[in-house]
Coordinates of C-alpha atoms in Angstrom, one line a residue:
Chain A
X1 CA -32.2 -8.7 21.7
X2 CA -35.1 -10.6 20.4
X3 CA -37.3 -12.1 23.6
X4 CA -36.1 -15.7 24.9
X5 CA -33.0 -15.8 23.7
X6 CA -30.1 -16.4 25.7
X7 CA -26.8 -14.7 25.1
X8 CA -25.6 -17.5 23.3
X9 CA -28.5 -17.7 20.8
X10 CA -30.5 -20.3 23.1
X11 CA -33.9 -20.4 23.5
X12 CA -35.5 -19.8 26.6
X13 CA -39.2 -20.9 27.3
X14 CA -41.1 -21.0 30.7
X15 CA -43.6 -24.2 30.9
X16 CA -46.3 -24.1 33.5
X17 CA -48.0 -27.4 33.8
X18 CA -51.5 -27.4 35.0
X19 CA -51.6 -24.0 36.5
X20 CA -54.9 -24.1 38.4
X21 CA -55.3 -20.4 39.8
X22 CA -55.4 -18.0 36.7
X23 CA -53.3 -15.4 39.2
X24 CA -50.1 -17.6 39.2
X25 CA -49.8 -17.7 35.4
X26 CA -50.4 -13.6 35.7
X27 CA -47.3 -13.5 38.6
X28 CA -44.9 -15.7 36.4
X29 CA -45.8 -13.5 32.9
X30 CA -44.6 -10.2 35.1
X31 CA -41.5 -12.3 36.1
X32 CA -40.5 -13.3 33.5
X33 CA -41.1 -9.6 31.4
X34 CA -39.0 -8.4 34.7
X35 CA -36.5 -10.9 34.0
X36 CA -36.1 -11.1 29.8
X37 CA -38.2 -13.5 29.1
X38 CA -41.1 -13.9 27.0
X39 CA -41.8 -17.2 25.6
X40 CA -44.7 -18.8 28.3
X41 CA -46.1 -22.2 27.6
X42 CA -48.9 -23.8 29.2
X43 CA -49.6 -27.1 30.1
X44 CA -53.3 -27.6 30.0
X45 CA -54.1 -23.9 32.2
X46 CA -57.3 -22.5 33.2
X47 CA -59.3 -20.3 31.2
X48 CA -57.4 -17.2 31.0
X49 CA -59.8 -14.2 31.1
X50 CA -58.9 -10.5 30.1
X51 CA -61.0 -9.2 33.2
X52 CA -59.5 -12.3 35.4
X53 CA -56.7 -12.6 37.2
X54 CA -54.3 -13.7 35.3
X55 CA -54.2 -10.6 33.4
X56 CA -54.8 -8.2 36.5
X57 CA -51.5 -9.5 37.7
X58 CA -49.5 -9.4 34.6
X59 CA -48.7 -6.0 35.5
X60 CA -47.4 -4.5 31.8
X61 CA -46.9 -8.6 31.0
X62 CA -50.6 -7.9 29.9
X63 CA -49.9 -6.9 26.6
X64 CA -47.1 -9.5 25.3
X65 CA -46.2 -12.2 27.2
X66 CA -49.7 -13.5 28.6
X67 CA -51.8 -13.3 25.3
X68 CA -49.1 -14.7 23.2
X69 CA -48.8 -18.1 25.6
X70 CA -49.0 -21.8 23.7
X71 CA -50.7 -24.4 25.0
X72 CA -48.2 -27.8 24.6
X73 CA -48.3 -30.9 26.1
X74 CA -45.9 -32.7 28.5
X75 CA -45.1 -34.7 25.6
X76 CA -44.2 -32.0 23.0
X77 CA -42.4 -29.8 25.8
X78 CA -39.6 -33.0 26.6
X79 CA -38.9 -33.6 22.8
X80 CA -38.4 -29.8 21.7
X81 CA -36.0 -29.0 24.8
X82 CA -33.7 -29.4 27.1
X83 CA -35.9 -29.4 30.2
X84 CA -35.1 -28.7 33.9
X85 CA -37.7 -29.1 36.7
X86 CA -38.3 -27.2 39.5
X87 CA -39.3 -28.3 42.6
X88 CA -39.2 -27.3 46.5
X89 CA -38.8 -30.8 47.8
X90 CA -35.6 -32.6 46.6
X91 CA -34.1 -36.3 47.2
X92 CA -33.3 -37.2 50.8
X93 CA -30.0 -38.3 49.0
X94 CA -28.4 -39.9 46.7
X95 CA -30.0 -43.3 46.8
X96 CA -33.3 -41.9 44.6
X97 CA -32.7 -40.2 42.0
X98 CA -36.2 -38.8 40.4
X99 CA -35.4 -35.6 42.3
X100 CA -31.5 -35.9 42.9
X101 CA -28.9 -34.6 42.3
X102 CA -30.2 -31.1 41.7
X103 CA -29.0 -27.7 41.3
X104 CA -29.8 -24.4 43.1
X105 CA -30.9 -21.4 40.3
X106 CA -27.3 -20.3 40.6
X107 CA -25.9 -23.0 39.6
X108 CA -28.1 -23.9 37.2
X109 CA -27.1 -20.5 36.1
X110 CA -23.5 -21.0 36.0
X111 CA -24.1 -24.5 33.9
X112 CA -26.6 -23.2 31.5
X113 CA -24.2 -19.9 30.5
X114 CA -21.6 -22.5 29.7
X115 CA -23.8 -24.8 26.6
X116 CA -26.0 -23.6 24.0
X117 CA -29.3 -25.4 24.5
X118 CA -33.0 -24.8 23.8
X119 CA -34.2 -24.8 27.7
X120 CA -37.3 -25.1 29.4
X121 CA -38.1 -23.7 32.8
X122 CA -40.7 -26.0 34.2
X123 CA -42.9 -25.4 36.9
X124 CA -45.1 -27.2 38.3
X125 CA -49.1 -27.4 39.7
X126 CA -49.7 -25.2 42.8
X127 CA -49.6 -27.0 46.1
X128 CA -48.5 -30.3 44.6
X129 CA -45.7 -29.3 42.6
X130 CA -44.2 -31.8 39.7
X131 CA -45.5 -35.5 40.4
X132 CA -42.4 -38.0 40.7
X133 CA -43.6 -39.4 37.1
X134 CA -43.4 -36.2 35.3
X135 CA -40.0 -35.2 37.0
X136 CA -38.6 -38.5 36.1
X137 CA -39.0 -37.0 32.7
X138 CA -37.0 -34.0 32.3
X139 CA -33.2 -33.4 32.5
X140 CA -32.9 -31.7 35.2
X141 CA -33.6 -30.6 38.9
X142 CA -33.7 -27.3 40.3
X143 CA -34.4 -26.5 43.8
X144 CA -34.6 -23.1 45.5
X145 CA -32.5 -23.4 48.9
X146 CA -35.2 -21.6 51.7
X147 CA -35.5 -22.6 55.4
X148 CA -35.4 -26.4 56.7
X149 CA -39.1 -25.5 58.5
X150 CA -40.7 -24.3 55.5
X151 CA -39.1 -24.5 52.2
X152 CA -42.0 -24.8 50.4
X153 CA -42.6 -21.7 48.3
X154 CA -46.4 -20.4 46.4
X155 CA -45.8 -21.0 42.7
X156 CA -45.8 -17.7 41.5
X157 CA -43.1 -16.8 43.7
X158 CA -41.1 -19.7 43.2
X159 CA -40.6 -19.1 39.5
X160 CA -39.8 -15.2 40.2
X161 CA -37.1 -16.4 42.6
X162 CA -35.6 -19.1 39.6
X163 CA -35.8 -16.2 36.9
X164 CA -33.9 -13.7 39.2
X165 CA -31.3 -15.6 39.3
X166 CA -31.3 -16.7 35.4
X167 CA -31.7 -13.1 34.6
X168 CA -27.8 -12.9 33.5
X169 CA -28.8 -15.3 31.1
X170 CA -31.6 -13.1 29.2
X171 CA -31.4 -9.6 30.1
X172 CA -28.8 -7.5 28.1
X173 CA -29.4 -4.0 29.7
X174 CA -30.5 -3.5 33.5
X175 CA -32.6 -0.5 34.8
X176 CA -30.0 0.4 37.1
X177 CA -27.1 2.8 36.4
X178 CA -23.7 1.5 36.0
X179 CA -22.0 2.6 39.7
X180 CA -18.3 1.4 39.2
X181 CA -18.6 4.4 36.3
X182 CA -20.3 6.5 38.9
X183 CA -17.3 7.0 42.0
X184 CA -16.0 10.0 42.1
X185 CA -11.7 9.7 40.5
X186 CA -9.4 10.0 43.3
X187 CA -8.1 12.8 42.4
X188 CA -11.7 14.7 44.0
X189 CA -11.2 12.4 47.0
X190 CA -8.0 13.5 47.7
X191 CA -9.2 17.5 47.2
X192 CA -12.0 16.3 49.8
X193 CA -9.2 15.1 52.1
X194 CA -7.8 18.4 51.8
X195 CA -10.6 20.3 52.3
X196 CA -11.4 18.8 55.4
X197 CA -8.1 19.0 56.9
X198 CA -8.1 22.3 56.1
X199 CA -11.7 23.1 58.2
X200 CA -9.6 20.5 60.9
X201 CA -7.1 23.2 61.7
X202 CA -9.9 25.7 62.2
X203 CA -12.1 23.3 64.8
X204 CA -9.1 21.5 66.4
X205 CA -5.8 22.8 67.6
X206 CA -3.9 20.1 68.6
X207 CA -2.4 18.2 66.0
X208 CA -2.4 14.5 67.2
X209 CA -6.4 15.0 67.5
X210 CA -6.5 16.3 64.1
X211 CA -4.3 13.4 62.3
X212 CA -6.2 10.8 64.1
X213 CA -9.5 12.9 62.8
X214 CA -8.4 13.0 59.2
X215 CA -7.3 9.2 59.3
X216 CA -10.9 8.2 60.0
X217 CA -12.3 10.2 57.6
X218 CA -10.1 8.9 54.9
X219 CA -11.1 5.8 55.9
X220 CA -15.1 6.2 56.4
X221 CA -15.2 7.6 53.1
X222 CA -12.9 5.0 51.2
X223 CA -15.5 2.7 52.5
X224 CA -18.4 4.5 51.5
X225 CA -17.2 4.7 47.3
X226 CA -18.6 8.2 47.3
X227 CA -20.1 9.7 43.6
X228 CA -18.8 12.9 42.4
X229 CA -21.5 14.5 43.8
X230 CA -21.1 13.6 46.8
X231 CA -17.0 14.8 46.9
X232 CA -18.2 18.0 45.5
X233 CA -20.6 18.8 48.1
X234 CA -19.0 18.0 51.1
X235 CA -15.9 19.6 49.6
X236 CA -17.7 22.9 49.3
X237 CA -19.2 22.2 52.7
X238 CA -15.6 21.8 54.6
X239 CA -14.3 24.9 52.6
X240 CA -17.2 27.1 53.2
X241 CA -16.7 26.3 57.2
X242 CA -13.1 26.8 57.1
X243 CA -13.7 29.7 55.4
X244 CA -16.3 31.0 58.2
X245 CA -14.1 30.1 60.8
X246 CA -11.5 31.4 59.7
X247 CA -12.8 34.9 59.4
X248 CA -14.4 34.6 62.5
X249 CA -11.2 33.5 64.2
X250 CA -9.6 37.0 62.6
X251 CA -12.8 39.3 63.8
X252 CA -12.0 37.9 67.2
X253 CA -8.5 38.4 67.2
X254 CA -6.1 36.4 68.6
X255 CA -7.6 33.5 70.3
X256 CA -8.6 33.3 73.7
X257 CA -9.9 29.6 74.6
X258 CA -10.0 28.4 77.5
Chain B
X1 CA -32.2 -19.9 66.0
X2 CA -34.9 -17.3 66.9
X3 CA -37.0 -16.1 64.1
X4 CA -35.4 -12.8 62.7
X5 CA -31.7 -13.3 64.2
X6 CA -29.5 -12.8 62.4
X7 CA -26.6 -14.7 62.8
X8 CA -24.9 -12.7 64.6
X9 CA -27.2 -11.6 66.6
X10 CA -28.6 -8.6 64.0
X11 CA -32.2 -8.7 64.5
X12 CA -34.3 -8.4 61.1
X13 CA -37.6 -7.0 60.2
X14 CA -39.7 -6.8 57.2
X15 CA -41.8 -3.2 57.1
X16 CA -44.4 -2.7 54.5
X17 CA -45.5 1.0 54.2
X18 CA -49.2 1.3 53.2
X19 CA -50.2 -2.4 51.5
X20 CA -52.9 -1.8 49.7
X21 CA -53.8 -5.5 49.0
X22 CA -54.3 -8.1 52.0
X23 CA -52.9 -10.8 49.4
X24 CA -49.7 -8.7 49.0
X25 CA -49.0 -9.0 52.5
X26 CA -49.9 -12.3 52.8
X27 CA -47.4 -13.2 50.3
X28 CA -44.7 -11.3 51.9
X29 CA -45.6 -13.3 54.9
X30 CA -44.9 -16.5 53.4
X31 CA -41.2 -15.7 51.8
X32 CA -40.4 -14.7 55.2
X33 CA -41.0 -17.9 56.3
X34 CA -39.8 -19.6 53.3
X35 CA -36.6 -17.3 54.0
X36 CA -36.3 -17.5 57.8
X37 CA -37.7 -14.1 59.0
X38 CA -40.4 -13.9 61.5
X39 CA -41.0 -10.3 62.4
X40 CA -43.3 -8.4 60.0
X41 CA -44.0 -4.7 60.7
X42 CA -47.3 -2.9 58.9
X43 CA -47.4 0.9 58.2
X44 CA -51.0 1.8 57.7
X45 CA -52.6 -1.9 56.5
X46 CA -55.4 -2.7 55.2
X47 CA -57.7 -5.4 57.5
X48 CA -56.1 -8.7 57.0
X49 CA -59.2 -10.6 57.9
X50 CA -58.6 -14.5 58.8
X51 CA -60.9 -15.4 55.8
X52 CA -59.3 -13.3 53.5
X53 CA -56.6 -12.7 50.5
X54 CA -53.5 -12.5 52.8
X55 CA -54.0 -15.3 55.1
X56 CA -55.2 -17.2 51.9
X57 CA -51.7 -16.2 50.5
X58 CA -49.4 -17.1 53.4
X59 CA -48.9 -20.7 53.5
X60 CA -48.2 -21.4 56.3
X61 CA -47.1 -18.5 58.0
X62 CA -50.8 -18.1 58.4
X63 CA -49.9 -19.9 62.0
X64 CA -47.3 -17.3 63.3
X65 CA -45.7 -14.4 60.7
X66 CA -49.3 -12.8 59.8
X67 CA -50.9 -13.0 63.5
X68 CA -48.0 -11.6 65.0
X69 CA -47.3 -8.8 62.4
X70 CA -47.2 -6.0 64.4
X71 CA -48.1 -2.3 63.6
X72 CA -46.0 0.7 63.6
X73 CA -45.8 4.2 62.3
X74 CA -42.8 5.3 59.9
X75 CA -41.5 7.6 62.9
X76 CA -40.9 4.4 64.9
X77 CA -39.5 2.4 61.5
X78 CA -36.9 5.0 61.4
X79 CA -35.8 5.8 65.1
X80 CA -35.2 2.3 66.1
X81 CA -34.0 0.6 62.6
X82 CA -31.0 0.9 60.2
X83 CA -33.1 1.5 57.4
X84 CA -33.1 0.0 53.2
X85 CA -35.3 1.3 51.3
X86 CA -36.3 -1.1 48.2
X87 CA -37.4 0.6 45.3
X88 CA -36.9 -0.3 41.3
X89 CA -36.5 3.0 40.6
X90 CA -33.4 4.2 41.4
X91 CA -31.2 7.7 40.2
X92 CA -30.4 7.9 36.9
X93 CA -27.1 9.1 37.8
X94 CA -25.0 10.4 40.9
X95 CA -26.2 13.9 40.7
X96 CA -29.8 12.9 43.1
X97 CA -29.2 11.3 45.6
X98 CA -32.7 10.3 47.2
X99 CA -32.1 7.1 45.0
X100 CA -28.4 7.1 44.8
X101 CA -25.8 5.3 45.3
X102 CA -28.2 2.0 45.9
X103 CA -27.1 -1.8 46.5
X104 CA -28.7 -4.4 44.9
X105 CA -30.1 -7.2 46.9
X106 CA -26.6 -9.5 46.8
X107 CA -24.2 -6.5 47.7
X108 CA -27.0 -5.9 50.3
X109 CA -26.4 -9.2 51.7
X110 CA -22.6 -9.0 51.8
X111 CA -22.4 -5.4 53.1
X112 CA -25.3 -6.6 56.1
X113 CA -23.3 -9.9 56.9
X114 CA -20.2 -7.3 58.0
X115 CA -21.8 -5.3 60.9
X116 CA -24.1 -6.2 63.8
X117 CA -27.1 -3.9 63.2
X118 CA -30.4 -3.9 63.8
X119 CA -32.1 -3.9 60.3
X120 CA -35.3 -3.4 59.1
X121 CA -36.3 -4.2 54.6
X122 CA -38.6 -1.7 53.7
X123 CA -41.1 -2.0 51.0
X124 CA -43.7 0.4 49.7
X125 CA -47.3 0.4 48.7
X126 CA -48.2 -1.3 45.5
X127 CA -47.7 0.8 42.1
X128 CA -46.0 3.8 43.5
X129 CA -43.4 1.8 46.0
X130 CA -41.8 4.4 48.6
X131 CA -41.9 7.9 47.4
X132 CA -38.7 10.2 48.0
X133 CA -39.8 11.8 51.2
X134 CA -39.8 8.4 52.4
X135 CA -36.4 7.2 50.8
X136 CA -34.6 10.4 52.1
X137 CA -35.5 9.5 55.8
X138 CA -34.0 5.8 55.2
X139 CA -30.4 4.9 55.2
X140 CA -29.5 2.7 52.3
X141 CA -31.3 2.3 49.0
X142 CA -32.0 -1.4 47.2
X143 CA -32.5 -1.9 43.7
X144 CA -33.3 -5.2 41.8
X145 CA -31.8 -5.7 38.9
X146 CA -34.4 -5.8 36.2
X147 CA -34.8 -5.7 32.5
X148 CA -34.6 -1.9 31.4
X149 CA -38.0 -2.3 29.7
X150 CA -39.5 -3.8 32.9
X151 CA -38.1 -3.1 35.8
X152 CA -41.6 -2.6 38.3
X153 CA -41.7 -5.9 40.1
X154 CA -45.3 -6.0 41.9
X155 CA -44.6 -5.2 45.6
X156 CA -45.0 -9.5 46.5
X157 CA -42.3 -10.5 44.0
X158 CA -39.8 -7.8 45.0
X159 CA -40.0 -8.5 48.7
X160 CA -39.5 -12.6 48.0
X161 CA -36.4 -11.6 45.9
X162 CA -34.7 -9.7 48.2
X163 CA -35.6 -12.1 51.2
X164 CA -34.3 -14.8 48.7
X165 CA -30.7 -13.3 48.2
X166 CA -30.8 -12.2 51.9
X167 CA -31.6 -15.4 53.2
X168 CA -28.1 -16.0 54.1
X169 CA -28.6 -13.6 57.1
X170 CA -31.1 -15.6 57.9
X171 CA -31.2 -19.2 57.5
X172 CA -28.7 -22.1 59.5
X173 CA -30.2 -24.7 57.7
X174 CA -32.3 -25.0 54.3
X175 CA -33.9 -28.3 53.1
X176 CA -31.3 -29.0 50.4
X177 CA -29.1 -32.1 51.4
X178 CA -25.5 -31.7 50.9
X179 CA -25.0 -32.4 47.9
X180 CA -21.2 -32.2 48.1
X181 CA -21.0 -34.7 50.5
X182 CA -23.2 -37.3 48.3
X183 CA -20.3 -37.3 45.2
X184 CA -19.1 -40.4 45.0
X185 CA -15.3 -41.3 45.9
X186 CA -12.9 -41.2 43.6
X187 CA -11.8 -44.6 44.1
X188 CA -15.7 -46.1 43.2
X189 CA -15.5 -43.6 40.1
X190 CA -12.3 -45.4 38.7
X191 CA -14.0 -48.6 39.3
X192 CA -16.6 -47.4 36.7
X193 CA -14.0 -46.6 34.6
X194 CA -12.4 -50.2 34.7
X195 CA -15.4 -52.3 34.4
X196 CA -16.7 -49.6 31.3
X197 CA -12.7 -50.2 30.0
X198 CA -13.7 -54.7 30.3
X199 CA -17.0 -53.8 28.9
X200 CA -15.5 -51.9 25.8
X201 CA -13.1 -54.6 25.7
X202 CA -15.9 -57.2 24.7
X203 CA -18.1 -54.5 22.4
X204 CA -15.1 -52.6 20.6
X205 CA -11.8 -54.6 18.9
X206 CA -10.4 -51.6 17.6
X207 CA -7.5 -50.8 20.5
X208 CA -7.4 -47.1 19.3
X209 CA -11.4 -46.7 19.4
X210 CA -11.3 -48.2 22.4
X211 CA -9.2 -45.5 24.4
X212 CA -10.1 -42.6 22.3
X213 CA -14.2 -44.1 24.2
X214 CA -12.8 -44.6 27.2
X215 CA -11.3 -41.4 27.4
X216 CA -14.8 -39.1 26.4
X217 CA -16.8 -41.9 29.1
X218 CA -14.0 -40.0 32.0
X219 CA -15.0 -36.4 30.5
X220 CA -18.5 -37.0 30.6
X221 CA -18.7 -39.0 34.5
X222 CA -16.2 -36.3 35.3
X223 CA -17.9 -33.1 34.8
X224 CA -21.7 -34.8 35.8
X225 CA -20.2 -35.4 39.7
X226 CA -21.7 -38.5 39.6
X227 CA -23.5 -40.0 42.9
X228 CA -22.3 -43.0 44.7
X229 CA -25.9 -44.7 43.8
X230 CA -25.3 -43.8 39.8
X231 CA -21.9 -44.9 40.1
X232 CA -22.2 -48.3 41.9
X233 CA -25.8 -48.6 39.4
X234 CA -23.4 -48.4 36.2
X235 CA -20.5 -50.3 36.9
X236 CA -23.3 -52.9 37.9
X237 CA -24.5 -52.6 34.3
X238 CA -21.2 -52.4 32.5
X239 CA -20.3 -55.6 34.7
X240 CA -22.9 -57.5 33.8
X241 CA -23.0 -56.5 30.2
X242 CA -19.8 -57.2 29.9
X243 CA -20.1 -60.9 31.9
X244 CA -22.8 -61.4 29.4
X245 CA -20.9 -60.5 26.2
X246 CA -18.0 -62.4 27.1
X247 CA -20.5 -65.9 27.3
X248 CA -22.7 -64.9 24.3
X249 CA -18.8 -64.9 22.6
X250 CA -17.4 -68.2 24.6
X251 CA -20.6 -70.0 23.2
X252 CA -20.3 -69.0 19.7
X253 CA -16.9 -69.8 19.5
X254 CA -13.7 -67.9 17.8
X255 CA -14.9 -64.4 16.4
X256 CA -16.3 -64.9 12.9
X257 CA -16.9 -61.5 12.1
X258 CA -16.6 -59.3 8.5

C-alpha cells in the first residue's frame, strides 16, 4: 500500500491550519505514521526546526512524514478535496448549522468506507479550534464525543483520537497477531476437560462435587478462549498431578481419610 | 456521577509507571478529564512543578486530576487493582504469554462493562513502555491496533486512545447533542418532496424527467437525515421559487418556448 491511500484508492491528507506550537504538528506526524497515513499539509505552520519540537515528537515520523509536509492554503485545500472539519464544540442543535449536523470518527468512518473521495482531515488552531467562517467552508463536521464538563481536547491529541478510529480506512496490516487464528481447536479443549477430570477423581471423591467442579471449569475456560499453549500446559499440569496422586494414593495403600 | 465510577459502581484509575516527562503526564491528565476519569496514580514521577510541562499540558485538569494524582508503588498497583497492562508490543504468537492473549482497547471496553471490578489502566515509561517483569505481575494485556511499520504510540497518545474507546465506562453525558432526536419527521420531509415535485413542475415540462428528478432529490434528502431547520429552509426555497416561476410565466403569457 502506497501512503494515504484508502482501501478504495482514495486519498487521504491531514490539514493543520495555523498550528502555532511546533510540538502539535510533531504529535499529529507520529499519529498519523501510527495510523497509515502520511500525506500532512499545513496551513501557514510555524517554523519547523530539525532540533525543535516538532521533530523531537515525531517519534520515527521524523524521517517521512514531517519533512515531506506542504504548505497549502485554506483556499487550495477546499478545491482539491472533499474536506471534513473537526472540532470539540458542535451546534446546540439543529437550528445552526456551521457546526451541525456532525458525525462522531466512527461514523465518519463507516460513511467514508462507503464512497471513493479525495478527503481531508482538518484540524484546526490550538486553543481556538476552526473559526465558524472557515468551518462554514468544508463538507463536513466531525466531533469527538468526551465528557459534558470538559470535552475540549489539546490538538495533538484530538487528531490521534480521529485517526484511531479511521485507521480501518488506511492501515492494511496491524502489529498485532491474528487471535481468532490463535485459540487452541476444540478438540485440545476437550483433552484438557479430560485431563482435569481425571486429576478430579484423585482430589475429590464424591461425585456430585466433582461434576459440579468440572462444569465450572468447562465454563471458566470457554470464557477465557484459551491458545494452544495455554491447553497444553495446563493439560500436562492436571496429568502430571493425577499422575502424582495417583501413585501416592497406591504407596499409601488403601485410603484412610477421615 | 463521581469521578472514576464506573457505572456500575467499578471504580477506575489511571497508573503511570515511571513518566519520564512532566508534559506526558500532564497530557494523560487532561484525556482523563476529557474522558471522565478523575483518579491518577504515579509510580516513581518526576516533579510536576505548577510552572511546568505537565500542568502546562493539562487543560484544565490543571484544577483537580494533576493536584490530586496520588503516589503509589507497583506493590500497591497490584494488590488492590484488577490490573491491564497497555503495551504496543504484544506476543508474536500464543507460545509467550507475558504479552499474550491481549485485548485491544474496544474488546477491553466490552469485556470491563460485564463485571463490577475495581480497575486500574496501566501505562509505562516513555520509549520502553512496561517491561515483562512488570506485564507478568498484571492481569490482562492491551494492545492498540497500529500500523505494522509503526506501531510505538508515544506514552500521551496511547493513554488518550485507550481512555477514548473506554470512555463508555466512564462518561453519562458527553457534549454531543442528540443528534437522532434532531432528524426531521417524516411528515415535514414529504413536504419537501411535494413543494420540490410543484417546483419541478414550473422548471422541467418533460413528465418523465420530472419523476426520474424527483425520484434521485428522495435518494439524496433520504440518506443525508436531513434536520428539521434544512428541511423547513428548502421547502421555503422550492416554494418560493416555484411561486416566483409560476408569475414570471403568468406574466409572459402561453409558453413560447423552442
Amino acid at each position: 500500500m502506497t501512503g494515504g491511500d484508502g482501501d478504495d484508492g482514495s486519498e487521504y491528507a491531514v490539514v493543520v491550519v495555523e498550528p502555532e506550537t511546533p510540538g502539535n504538528v510533531g504529535t499529529i506526524a507520529r499519529a498519523m505514521k501510527n495510523f497509515g497515513l502520511s500525506d500532512l499539509k499545513l496551513v501557514d505552520p510555524p517554523e519547523l526546526r530539525e532540533d525543535g519540537e516538532a521533530y523531537g515528537f515525531a517519534g520515527h515520523a521524523r524521517d517521512d512524514v514531517l519533512p515531506n509536509a506542504d504548505e497549502v492554503t485554506f483556499d487550495e485545500m477546499v478545491e482539491s478535496y472533499h474536506t471534513v472539519g473537526c472540532t470539540a464544540i458542535t451546534g446546540e442543535d439543529a437550528r445552526r448549522h456551521v457546526r451541525f449536523p456532525f458525525r462522531t470518527p466512527a461514523e465518519l468512518r463507516d460513511s467514508l468506507a462507503t464512497v471513493e473521495a479525495d478527503t481531508a482531515l482538518v484540524f484546526g488552531r490550538e486553543g481556538r479550534g476552526l473559526n465558524n467562517d472557515e468551518l462554514a467552508r468544508l463538507d463536513e463536521v466531525c466531533s469527538i464525543p468526551a465528557s459534558a464538563d470538559y470535552p475540549v481536547l489539546n490538538l495533538g491529541q484530538a487528531a490521534t483520537v480521529t485517526l484511531y478510529e479511521l485507521r480501518d480506512l488506511f492501515v492494511d496490516e496491524t502489529q498485532l497477531p491474528d487471535v481468532e487464528r490463535e485459540r487452541a481447536v476444540e478438540a485440545d479443549v476437550e483433552r484438557l476437560y479430560e485431563q482435569f477430570s481425571a486429576f478430579l477423581d484423585a482430589v475429590e471423591h464424591r461425585e456430585h462435587k466433582r461434576e459440579r467442579t468440572r462444569r465450572l471449569a468447562r465454563r471458566l475456560v470457554g470464557r477465557a478462549h484459551p491458545t494452544e499453549k495455554e491447553v497444553s500446559t495446563l493439560t500436562g499440569v492436571f496429568r502430571r498431578a493425577a499422575r502424582d496422586l495417583e501413585e501416592a494414593d497406591l504407596g499409601r495403600g488403601p485410603p484412610d481419610r477421615g
